Tab-separated table of C-alpha atoms (C1' of nucleotides) in Angstrom:
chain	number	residue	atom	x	y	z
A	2	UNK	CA	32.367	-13.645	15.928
A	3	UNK	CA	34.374	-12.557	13.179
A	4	UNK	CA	35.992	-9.067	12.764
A	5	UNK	CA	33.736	-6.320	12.818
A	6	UNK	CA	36.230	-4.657	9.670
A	7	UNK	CA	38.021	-7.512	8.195
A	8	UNK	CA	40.053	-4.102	6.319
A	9	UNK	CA	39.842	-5.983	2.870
A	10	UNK	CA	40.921	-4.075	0.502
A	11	UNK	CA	38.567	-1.520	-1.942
A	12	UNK	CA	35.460	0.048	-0.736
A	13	UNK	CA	33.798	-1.169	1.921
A	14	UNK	CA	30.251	-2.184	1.894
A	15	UNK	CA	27.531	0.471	3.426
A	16	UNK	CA	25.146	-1.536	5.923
A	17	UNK	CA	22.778	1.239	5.628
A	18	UNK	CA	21.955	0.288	1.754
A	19	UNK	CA	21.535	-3.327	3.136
A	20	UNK	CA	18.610	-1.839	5.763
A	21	UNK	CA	16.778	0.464	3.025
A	22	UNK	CA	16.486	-2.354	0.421
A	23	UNK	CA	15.199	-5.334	3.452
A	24	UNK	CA	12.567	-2.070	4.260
A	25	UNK	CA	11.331	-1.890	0.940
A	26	UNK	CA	11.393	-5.033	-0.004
A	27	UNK	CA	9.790	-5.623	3.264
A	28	UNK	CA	6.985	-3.264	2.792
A	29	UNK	CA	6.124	-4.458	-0.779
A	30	UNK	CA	6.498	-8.364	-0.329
A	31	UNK	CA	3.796	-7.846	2.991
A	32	UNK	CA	1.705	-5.693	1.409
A	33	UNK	CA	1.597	-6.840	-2.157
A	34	UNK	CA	2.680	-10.675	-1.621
A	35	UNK	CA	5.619	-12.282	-3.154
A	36	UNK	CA	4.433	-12.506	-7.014
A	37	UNK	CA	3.392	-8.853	-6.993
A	38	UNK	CA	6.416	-7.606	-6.213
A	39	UNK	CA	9.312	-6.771	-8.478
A	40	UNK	CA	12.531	-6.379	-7.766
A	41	UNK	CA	12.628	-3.386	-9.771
A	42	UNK	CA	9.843	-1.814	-7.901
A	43	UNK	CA	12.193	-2.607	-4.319
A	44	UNK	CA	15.014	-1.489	-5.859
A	45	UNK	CA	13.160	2.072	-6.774
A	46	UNK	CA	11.849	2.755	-3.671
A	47	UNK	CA	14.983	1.418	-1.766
A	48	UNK	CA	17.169	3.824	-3.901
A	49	UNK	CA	19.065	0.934	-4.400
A	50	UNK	CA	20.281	-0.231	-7.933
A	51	UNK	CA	19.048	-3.581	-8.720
A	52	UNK	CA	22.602	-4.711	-9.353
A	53	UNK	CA	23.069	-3.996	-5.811
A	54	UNK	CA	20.650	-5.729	-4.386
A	55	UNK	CA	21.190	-9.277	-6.634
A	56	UNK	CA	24.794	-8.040	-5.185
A	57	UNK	CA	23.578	-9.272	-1.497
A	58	UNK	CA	20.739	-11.510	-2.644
A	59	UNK	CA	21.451	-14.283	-5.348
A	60	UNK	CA	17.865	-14.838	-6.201
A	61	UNK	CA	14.265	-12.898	-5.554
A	62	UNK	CA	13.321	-15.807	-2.802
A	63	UNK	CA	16.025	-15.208	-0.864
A	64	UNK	CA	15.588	-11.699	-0.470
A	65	UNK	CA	11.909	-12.724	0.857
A	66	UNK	CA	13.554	-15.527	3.565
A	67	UNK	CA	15.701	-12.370	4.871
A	68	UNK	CA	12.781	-10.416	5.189
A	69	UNK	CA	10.721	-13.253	6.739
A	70	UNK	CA	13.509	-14.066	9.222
A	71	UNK	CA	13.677	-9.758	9.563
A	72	UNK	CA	12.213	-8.871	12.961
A	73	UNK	CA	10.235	-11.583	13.595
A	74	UNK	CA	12.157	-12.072	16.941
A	75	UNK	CA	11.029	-8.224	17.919
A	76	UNK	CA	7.394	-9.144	17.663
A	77	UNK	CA	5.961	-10.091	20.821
A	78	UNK	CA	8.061	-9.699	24.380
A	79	UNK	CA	5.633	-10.565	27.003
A	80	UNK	CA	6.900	-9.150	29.626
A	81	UNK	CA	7.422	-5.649	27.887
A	82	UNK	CA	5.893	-2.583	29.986
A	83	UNK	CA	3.819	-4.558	32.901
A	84	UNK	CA	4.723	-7.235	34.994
A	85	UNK	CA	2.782	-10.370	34.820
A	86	UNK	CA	0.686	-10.774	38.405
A	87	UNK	CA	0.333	-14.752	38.847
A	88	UNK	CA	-2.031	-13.660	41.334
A	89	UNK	CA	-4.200	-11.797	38.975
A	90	UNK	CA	-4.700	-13.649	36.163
A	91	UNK	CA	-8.261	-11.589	34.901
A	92	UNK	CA	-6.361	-8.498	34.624
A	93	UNK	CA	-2.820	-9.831	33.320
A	94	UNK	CA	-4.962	-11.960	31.028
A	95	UNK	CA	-6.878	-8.507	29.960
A	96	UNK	CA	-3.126	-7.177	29.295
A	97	UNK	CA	-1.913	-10.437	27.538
A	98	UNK	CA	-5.371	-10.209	25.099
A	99	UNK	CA	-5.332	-6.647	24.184
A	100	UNK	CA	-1.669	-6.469	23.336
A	101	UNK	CA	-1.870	-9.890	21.339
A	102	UNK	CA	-5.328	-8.195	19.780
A	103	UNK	CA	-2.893	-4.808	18.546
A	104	UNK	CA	-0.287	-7.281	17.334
A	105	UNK	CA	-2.813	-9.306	15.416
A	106	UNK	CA	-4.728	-6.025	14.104
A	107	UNK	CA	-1.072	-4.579	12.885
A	108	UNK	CA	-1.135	-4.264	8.633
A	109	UNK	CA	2.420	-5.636	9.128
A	110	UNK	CA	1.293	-8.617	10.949
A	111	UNK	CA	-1.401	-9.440	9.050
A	112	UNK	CA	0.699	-8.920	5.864
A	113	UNK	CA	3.056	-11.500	7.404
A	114	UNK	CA	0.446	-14.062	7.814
A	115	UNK	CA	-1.088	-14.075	4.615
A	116	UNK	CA	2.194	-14.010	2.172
A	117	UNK	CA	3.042	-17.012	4.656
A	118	UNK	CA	0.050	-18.474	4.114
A	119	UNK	CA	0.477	-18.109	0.370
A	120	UNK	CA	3.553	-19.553	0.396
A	121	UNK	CA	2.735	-22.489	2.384
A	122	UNK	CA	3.952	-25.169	-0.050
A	123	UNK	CA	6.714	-23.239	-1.509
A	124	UNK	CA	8.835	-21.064	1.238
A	125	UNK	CA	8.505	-24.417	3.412
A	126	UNK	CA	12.185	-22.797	5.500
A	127	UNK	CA	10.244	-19.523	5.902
A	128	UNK	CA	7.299	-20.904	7.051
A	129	UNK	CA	9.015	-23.001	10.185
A	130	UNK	CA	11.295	-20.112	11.290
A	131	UNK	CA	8.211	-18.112	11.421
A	132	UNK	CA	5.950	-20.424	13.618
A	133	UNK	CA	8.941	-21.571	15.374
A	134	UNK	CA	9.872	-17.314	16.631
A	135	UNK	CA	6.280	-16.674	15.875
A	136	UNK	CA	2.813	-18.367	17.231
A	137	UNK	CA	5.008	-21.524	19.420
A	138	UNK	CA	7.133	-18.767	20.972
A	139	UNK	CA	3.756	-16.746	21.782
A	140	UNK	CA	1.910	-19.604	23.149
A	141	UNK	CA	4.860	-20.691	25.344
A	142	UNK	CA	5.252	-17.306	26.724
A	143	UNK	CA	1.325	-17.258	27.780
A	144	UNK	CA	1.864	-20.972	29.052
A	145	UNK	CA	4.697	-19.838	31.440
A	146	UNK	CA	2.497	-17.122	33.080
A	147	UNK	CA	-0.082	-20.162	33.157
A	148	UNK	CA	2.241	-22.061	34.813
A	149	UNK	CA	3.189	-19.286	37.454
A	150	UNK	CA	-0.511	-18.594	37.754
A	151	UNK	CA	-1.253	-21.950	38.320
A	152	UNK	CA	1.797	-22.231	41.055
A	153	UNK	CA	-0.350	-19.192	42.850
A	154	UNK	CA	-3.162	-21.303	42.666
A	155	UNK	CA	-4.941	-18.624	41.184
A	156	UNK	CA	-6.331	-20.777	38.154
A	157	UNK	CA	-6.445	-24.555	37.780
A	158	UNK	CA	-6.559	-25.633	33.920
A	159	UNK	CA	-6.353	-29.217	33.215
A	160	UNK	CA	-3.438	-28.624	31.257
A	161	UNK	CA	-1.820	-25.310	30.835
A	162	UNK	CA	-0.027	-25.872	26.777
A	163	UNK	CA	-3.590	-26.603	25.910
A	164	UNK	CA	-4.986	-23.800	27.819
A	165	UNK	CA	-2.574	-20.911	26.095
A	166	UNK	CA	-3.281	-22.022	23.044
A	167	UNK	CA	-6.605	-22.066	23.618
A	168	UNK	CA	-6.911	-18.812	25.121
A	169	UNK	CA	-4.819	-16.957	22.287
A	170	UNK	CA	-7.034	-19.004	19.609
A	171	UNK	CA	-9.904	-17.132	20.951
A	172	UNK	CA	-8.827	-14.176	19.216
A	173	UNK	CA	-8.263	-15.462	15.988
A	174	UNK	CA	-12.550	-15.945	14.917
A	175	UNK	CA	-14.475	-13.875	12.981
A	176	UNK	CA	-13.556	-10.854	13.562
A	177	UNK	CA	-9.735	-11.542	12.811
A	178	UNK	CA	-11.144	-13.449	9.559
A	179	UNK	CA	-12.761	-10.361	8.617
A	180	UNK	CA	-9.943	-8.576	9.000
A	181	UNK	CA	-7.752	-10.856	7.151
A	182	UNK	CA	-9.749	-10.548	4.102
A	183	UNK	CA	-9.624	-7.351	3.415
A	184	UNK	CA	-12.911	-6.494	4.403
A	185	UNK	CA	-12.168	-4.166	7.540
A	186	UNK	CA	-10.848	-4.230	11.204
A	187	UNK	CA	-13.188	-4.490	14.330
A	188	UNK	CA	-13.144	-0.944	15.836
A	189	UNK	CA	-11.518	-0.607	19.097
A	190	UNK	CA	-14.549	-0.629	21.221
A	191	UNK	CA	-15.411	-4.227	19.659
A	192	UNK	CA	-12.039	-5.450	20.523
A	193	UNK	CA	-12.288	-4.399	23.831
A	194	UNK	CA	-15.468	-6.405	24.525
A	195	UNK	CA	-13.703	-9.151	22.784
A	196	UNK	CA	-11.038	-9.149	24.995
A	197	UNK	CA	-13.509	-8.807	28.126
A	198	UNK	CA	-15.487	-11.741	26.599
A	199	UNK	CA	-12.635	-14.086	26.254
A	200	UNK	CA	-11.203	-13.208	29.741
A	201	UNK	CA	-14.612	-14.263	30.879
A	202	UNK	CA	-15.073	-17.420	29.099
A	203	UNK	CA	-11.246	-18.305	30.427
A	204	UNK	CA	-12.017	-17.454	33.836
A	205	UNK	CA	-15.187	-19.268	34.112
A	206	UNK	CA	-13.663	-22.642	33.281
A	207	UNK	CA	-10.407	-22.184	34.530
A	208	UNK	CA	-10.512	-19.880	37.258
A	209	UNK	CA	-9.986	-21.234	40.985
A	210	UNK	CA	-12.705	-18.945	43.023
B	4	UNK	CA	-37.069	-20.065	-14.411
B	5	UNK	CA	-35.952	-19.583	-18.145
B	6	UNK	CA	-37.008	-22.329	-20.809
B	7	UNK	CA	-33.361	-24.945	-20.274
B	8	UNK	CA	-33.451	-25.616	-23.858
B	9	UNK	CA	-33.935	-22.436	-25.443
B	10	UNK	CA	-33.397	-23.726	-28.697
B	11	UNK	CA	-31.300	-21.113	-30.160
B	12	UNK	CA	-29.994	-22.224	-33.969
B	13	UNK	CA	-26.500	-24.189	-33.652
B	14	UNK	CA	-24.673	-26.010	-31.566
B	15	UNK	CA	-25.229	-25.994	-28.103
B	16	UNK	CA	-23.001	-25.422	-25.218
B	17	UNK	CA	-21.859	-28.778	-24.039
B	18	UNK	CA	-22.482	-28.232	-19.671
B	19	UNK	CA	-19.829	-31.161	-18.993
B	20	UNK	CA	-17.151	-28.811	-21.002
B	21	UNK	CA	-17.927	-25.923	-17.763
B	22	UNK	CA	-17.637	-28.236	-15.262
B	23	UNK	CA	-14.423	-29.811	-15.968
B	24	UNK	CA	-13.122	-26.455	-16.946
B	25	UNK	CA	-14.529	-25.253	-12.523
B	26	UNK	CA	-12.728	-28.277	-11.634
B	27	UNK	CA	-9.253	-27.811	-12.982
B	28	UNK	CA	-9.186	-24.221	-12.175
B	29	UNK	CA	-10.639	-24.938	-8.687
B	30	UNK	CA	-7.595	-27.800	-8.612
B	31	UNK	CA	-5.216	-25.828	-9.562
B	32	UNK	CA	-6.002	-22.041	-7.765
B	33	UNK	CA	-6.442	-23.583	-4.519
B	34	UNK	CA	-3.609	-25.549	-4.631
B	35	UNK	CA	-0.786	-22.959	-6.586
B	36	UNK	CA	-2.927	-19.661	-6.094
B	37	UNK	CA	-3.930	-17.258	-8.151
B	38	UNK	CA	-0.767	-15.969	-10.061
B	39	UNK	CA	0.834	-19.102	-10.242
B	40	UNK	CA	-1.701	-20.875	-12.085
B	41	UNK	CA	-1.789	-20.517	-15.683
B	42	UNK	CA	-4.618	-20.540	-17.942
B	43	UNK	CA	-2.989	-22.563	-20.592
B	44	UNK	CA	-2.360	-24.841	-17.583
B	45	UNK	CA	-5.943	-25.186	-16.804
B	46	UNK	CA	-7.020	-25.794	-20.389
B	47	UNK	CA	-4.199	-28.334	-20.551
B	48	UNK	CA	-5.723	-30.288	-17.312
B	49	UNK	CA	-9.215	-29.777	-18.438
B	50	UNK	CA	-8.783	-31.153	-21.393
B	51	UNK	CA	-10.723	-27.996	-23.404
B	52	UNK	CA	-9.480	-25.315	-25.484
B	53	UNK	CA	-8.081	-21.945	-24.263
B	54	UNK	CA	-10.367	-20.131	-26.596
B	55	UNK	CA	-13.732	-21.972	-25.112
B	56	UNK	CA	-12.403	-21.195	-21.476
B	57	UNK	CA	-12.229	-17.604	-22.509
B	58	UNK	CA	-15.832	-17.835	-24.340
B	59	UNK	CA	-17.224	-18.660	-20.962
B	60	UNK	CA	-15.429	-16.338	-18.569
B	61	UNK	CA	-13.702	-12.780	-20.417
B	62	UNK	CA	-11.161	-13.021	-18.215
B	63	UNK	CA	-8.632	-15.011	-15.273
B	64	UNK	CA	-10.099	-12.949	-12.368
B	65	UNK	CA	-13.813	-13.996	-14.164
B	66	UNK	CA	-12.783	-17.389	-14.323
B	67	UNK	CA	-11.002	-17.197	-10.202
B	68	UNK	CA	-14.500	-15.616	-9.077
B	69	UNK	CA	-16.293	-18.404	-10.473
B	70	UNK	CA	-14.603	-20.619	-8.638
B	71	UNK	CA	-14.882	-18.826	-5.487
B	72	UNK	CA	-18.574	-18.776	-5.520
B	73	UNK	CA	-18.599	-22.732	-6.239
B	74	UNK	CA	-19.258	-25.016	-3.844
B	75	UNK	CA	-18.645	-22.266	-1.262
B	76	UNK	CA	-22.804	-22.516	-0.686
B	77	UNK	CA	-22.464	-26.979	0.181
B	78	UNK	CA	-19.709	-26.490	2.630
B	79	UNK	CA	-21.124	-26.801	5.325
B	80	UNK	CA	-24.862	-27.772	6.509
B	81	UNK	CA	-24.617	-28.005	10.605
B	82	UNK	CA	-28.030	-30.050	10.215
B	83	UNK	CA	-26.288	-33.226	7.841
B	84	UNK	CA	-26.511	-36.075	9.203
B	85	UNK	CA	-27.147	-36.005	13.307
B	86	UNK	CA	-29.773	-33.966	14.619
B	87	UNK	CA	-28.627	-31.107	16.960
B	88	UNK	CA	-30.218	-31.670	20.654
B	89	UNK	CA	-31.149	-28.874	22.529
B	90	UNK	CA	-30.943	-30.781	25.675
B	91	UNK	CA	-27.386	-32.610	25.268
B	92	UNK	CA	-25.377	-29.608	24.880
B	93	UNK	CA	-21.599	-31.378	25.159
B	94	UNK	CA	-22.373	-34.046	22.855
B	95	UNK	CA	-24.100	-31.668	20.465
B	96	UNK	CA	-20.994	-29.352	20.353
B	97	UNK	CA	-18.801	-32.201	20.160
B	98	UNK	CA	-20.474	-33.802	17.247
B	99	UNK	CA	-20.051	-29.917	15.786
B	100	UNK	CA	-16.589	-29.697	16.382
B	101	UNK	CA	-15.237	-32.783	15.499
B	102	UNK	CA	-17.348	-31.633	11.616
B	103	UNK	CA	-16.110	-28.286	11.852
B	104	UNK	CA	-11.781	-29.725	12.276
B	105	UNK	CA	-12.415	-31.797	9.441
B	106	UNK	CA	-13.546	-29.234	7.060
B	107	UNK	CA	-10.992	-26.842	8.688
B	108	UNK	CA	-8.305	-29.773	7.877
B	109	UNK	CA	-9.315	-30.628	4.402
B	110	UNK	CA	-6.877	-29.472	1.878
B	111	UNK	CA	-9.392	-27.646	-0.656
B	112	UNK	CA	-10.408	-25.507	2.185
B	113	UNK	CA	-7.290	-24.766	3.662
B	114	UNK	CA	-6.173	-23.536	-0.295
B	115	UNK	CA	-9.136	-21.493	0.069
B	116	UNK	CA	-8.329	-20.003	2.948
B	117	UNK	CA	-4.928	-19.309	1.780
B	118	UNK	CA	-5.936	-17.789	-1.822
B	119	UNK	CA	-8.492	-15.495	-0.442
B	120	UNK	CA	-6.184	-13.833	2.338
B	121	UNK	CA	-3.417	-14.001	-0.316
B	122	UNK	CA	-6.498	-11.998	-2.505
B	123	UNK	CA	-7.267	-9.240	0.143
B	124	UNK	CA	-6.688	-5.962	-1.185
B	125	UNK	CA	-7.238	-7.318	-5.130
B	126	UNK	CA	-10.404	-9.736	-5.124
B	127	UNK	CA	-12.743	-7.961	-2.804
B	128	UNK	CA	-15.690	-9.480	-4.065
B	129	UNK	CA	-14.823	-12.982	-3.875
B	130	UNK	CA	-13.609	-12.266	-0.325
B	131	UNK	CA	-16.710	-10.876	0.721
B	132	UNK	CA	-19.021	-13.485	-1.010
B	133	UNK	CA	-16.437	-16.017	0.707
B	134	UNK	CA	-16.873	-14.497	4.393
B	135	UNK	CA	-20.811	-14.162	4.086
B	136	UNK	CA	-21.330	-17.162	2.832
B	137	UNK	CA	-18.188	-19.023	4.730
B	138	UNK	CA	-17.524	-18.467	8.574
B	139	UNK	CA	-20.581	-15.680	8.553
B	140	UNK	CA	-23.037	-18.731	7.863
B	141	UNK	CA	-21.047	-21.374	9.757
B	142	UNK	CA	-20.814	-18.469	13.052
B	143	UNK	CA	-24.868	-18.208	12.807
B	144	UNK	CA	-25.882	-21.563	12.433
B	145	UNK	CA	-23.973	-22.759	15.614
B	146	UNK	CA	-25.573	-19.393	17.056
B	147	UNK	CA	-28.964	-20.924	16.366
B	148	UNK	CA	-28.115	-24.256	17.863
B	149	UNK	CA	-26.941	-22.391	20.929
B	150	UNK	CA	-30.254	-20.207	21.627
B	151	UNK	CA	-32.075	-23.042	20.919
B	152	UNK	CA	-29.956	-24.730	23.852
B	153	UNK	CA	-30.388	-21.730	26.176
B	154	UNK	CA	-33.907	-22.031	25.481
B	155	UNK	CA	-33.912	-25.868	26.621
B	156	UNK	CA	-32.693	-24.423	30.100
B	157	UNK	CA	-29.119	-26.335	29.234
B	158	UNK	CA	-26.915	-23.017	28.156
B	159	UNK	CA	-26.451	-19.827	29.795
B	160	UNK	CA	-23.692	-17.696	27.770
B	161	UNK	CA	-23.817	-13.900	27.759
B	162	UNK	CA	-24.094	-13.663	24.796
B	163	UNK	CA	-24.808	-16.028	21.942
B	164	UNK	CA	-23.426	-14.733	19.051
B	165	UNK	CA	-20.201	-13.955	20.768
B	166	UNK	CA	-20.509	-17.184	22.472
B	167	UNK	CA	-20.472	-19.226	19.099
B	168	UNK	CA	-17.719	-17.248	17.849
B	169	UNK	CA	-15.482	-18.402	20.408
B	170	UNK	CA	-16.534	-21.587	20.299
B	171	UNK	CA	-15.627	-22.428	16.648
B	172	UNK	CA	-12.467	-19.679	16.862
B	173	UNK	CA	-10.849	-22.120	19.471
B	174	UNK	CA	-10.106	-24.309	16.931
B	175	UNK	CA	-7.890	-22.174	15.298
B	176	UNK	CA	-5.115	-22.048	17.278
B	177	UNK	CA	-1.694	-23.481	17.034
B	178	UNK	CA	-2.277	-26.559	14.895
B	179	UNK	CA	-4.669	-24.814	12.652
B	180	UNK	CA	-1.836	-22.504	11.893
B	181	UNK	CA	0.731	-24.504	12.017
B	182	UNK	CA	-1.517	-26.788	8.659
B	183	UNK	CA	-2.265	-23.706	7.198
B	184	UNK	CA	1.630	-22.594	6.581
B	185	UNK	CA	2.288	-26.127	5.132
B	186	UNK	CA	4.297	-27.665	7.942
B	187	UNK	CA	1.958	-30.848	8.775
B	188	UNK	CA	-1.621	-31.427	9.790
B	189	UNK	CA	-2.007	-32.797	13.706
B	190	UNK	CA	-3.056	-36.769	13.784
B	191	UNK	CA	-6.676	-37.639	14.192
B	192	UNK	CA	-5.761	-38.053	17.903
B	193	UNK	CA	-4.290	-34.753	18.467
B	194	UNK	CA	-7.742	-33.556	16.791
B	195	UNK	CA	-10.219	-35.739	18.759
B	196	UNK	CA	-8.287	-34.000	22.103
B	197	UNK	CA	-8.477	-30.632	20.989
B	198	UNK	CA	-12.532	-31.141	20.296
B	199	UNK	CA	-12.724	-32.512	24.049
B	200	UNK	CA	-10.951	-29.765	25.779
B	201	UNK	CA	-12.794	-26.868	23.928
B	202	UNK	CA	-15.917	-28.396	24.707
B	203	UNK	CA	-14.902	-28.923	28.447
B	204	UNK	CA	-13.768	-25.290	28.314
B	205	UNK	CA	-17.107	-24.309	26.975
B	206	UNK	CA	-19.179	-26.104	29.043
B	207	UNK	CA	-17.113	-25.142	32.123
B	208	UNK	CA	-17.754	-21.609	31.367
B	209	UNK	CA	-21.321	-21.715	29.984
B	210	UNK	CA	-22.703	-25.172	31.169
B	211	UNK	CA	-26.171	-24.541	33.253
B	212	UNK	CA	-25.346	-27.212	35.787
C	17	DC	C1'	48.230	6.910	-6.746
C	18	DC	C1'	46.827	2.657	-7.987
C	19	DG	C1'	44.482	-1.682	-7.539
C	20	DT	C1'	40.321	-3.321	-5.725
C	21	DC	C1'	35.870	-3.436	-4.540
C	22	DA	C1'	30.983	-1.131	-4.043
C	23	DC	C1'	27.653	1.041	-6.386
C	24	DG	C1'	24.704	3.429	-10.149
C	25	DA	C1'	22.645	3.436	-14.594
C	26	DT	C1'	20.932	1.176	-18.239
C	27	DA	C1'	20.310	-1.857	-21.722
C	28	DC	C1'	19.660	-6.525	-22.704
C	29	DT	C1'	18.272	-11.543	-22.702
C	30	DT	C1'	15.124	-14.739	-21.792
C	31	DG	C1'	10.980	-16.630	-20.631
C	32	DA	C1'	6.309	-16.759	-18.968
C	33	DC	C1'	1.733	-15.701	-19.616
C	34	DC	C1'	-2.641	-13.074	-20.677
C	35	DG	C1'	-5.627	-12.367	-24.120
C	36	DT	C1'	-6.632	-12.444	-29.302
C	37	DA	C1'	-6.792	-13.766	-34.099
C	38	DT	C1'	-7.425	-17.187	-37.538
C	39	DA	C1'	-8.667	-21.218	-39.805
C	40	DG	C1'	-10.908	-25.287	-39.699
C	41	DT	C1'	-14.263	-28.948	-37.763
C	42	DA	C1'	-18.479	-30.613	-35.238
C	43	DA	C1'	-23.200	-30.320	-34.000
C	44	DA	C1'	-27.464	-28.472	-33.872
C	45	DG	C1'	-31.722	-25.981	-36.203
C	46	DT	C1'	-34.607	-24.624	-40.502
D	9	DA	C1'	-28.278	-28.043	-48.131
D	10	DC	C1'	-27.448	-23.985	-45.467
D	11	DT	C1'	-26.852	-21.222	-41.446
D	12	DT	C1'	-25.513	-20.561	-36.981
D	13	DT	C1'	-23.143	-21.564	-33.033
D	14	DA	C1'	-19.606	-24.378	-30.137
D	15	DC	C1'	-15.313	-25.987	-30.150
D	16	DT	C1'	-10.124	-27.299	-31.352
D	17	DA	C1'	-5.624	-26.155	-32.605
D	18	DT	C1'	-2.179	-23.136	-33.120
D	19	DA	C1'	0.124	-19.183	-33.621
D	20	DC	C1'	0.760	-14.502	-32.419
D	21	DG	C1'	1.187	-9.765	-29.963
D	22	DG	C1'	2.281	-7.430	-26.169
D	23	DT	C1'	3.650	-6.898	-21.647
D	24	DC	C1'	6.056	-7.693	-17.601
D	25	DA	C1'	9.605	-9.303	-14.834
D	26	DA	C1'	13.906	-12.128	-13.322
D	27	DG	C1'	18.420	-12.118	-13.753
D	28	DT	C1'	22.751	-10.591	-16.453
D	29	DA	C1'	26.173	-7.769	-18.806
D	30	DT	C1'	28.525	-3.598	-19.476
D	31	DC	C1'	30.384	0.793	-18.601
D	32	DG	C1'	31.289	4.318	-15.614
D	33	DT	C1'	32.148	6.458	-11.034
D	34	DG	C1'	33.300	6.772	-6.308
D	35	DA	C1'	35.347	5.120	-2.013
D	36	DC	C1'	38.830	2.848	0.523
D	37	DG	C1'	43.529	0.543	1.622
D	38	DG	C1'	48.480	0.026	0.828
DNA sequence: CCGTCACGATACTTGACCGTATAGTAAAGT
DNA sequence: ACTTTACTATACGGTCAAGTATCGTGACGG
């Protein structure tokens, strides 16, 4: 918690340059991946000079890290908009799937996954804050409504980590693939019998009727 | 079924010369991806000339397409080794999944995996040629093994092309992702679990007893 | 009003890398 | 022998991009 204005003398630095340049850059490094994008190009659609930017970020790779680490926390609140009903778990599961299915069909999203993937060997800090606020955050969430759901006696996995993973994994097949490639998203009447489909398969192992 | 020597005047191409030339590229792109590996790097590694490289393929994206459509067709044949049984439906899908995590874990596919969603919006062909004859194949030959278990009285999913889908998409989850950014593969343990509770959530769901 | 810092504009340095050009050598046919 | 083709070695051209240097201007505090 330091000072908000620490008053140093000379001009102060504007925050709102700081947000236009982690936009752009965002937009290009998900879009394009990290190699295809220039720091020129970020700084021209930013209206940033370049100066400016190398002002904030020493080096091209740590301008990606601050995007990475950008809004990865706002992804995916579970318990946004409904309330999860332990007693329902086909219909809160329906919820869960379709709103994991629209975060896993966004262009941003899918942008994220792939420059990770790219940069698997390379960005290795990058890559563990994202699974760490990303995928493990989202399978915990789904395995504490397990857990409730379980407590209502409402569904009786053998073991509830295993079973959120498992259920969110469901989503990620061919489709998602397909989708990651390039090579066109499902339309939404497909994802909604995926959703249905994977509700069904869950509920028919691990439901307790 | 052209004559294989044709003999044409001069020298002929030397074969060996191609493949090493496939292997350092393949080496190298699915390991560093596609902008990060050089051509002067792969004619170092291969041992053969820049200018022969660029006699056989005009250009890097030639040369990154060639690769792609190697070996792509002898990944995986569902019919190697143990016969699929009709009748034994949790050991068959067993013996499938345990093949099906160790391709998934093996480092040359993973760097395909991550090159080709890396090459979305650039390399369409060699995504599409990857998806048809990559999890497209792999999704229809477990489909096939599946009817031919509903057939044998031993299956009853909804559906069986959704139904293999899901099947092979649960093992995609958490640890899949978790290899695929670089942060550590999940011991042979961990794996052997994972193939035991899909298959117990499959058969719990679609089993005919 | 003056020093200090933020920022813009732009040119520059440096290096990597794709693709080509050139000159020479090796291996096959005729 | 002579031609034709495959191949090596090496150097080169051209482009693009990361990061820097410089000069100028504007904003803020004391």
């Amino acid at each position: 918690m330091t000072e908000p204005t620490l008053s140093r003398p000379g001009r102060p630095r504007d925050p709102e340059r700081m947000r236009r340049v982690i936009d752009a850059a965002s937009r290009q490094f998900l879009e394009q991946g990290f190699e295809r994008t220039s720091m020129d190009a970020v700084a021209r659609e930013s209206g940033v000079s370049k100066m400016t930017i190398y002002s904030y970020f020493p080096t091209k790779a740590a301008l990606f890290e601050a995007v990475i680490g950008q809004r990865t926390d706002t992804v995916f609140d579970l318990d946004a908009g409904e309330t999860l009903e332990p007693r329902a778990p086909a219909a809160t599961l329906s919820v869960i799937g379709r709103r994991f299915l629209a975060l896993m069909r966004a262009d941003e999203v899918m942008g994220r996954h792939r420059v990770l993937f790219a940069a698997a060997g390379i960005q290795h800090e990058a890559c563990a804050a994202f699974f760490r606020q990303g995928p493990e955050k989202l399978i915990g969430g789904v395995r504490d409504y397990l857990d409730q759901a379980v407590a209502a006696g409402a569904l009786r996995p053998h073991d509830t980590r295993v079973a959120a993973d498992q259920f969110l994994s469901l989503f990620l097949g061919g489709a998602h693939i397909r989708a990651m490639l390039g090579l066109g998203k499902p339309s939404p009447e497909e994802d909604a019998r995926l959703v249905q489909a994977n509700v069904e398969l869950f509920m028919r192992a691990y439901g307790a009727t």
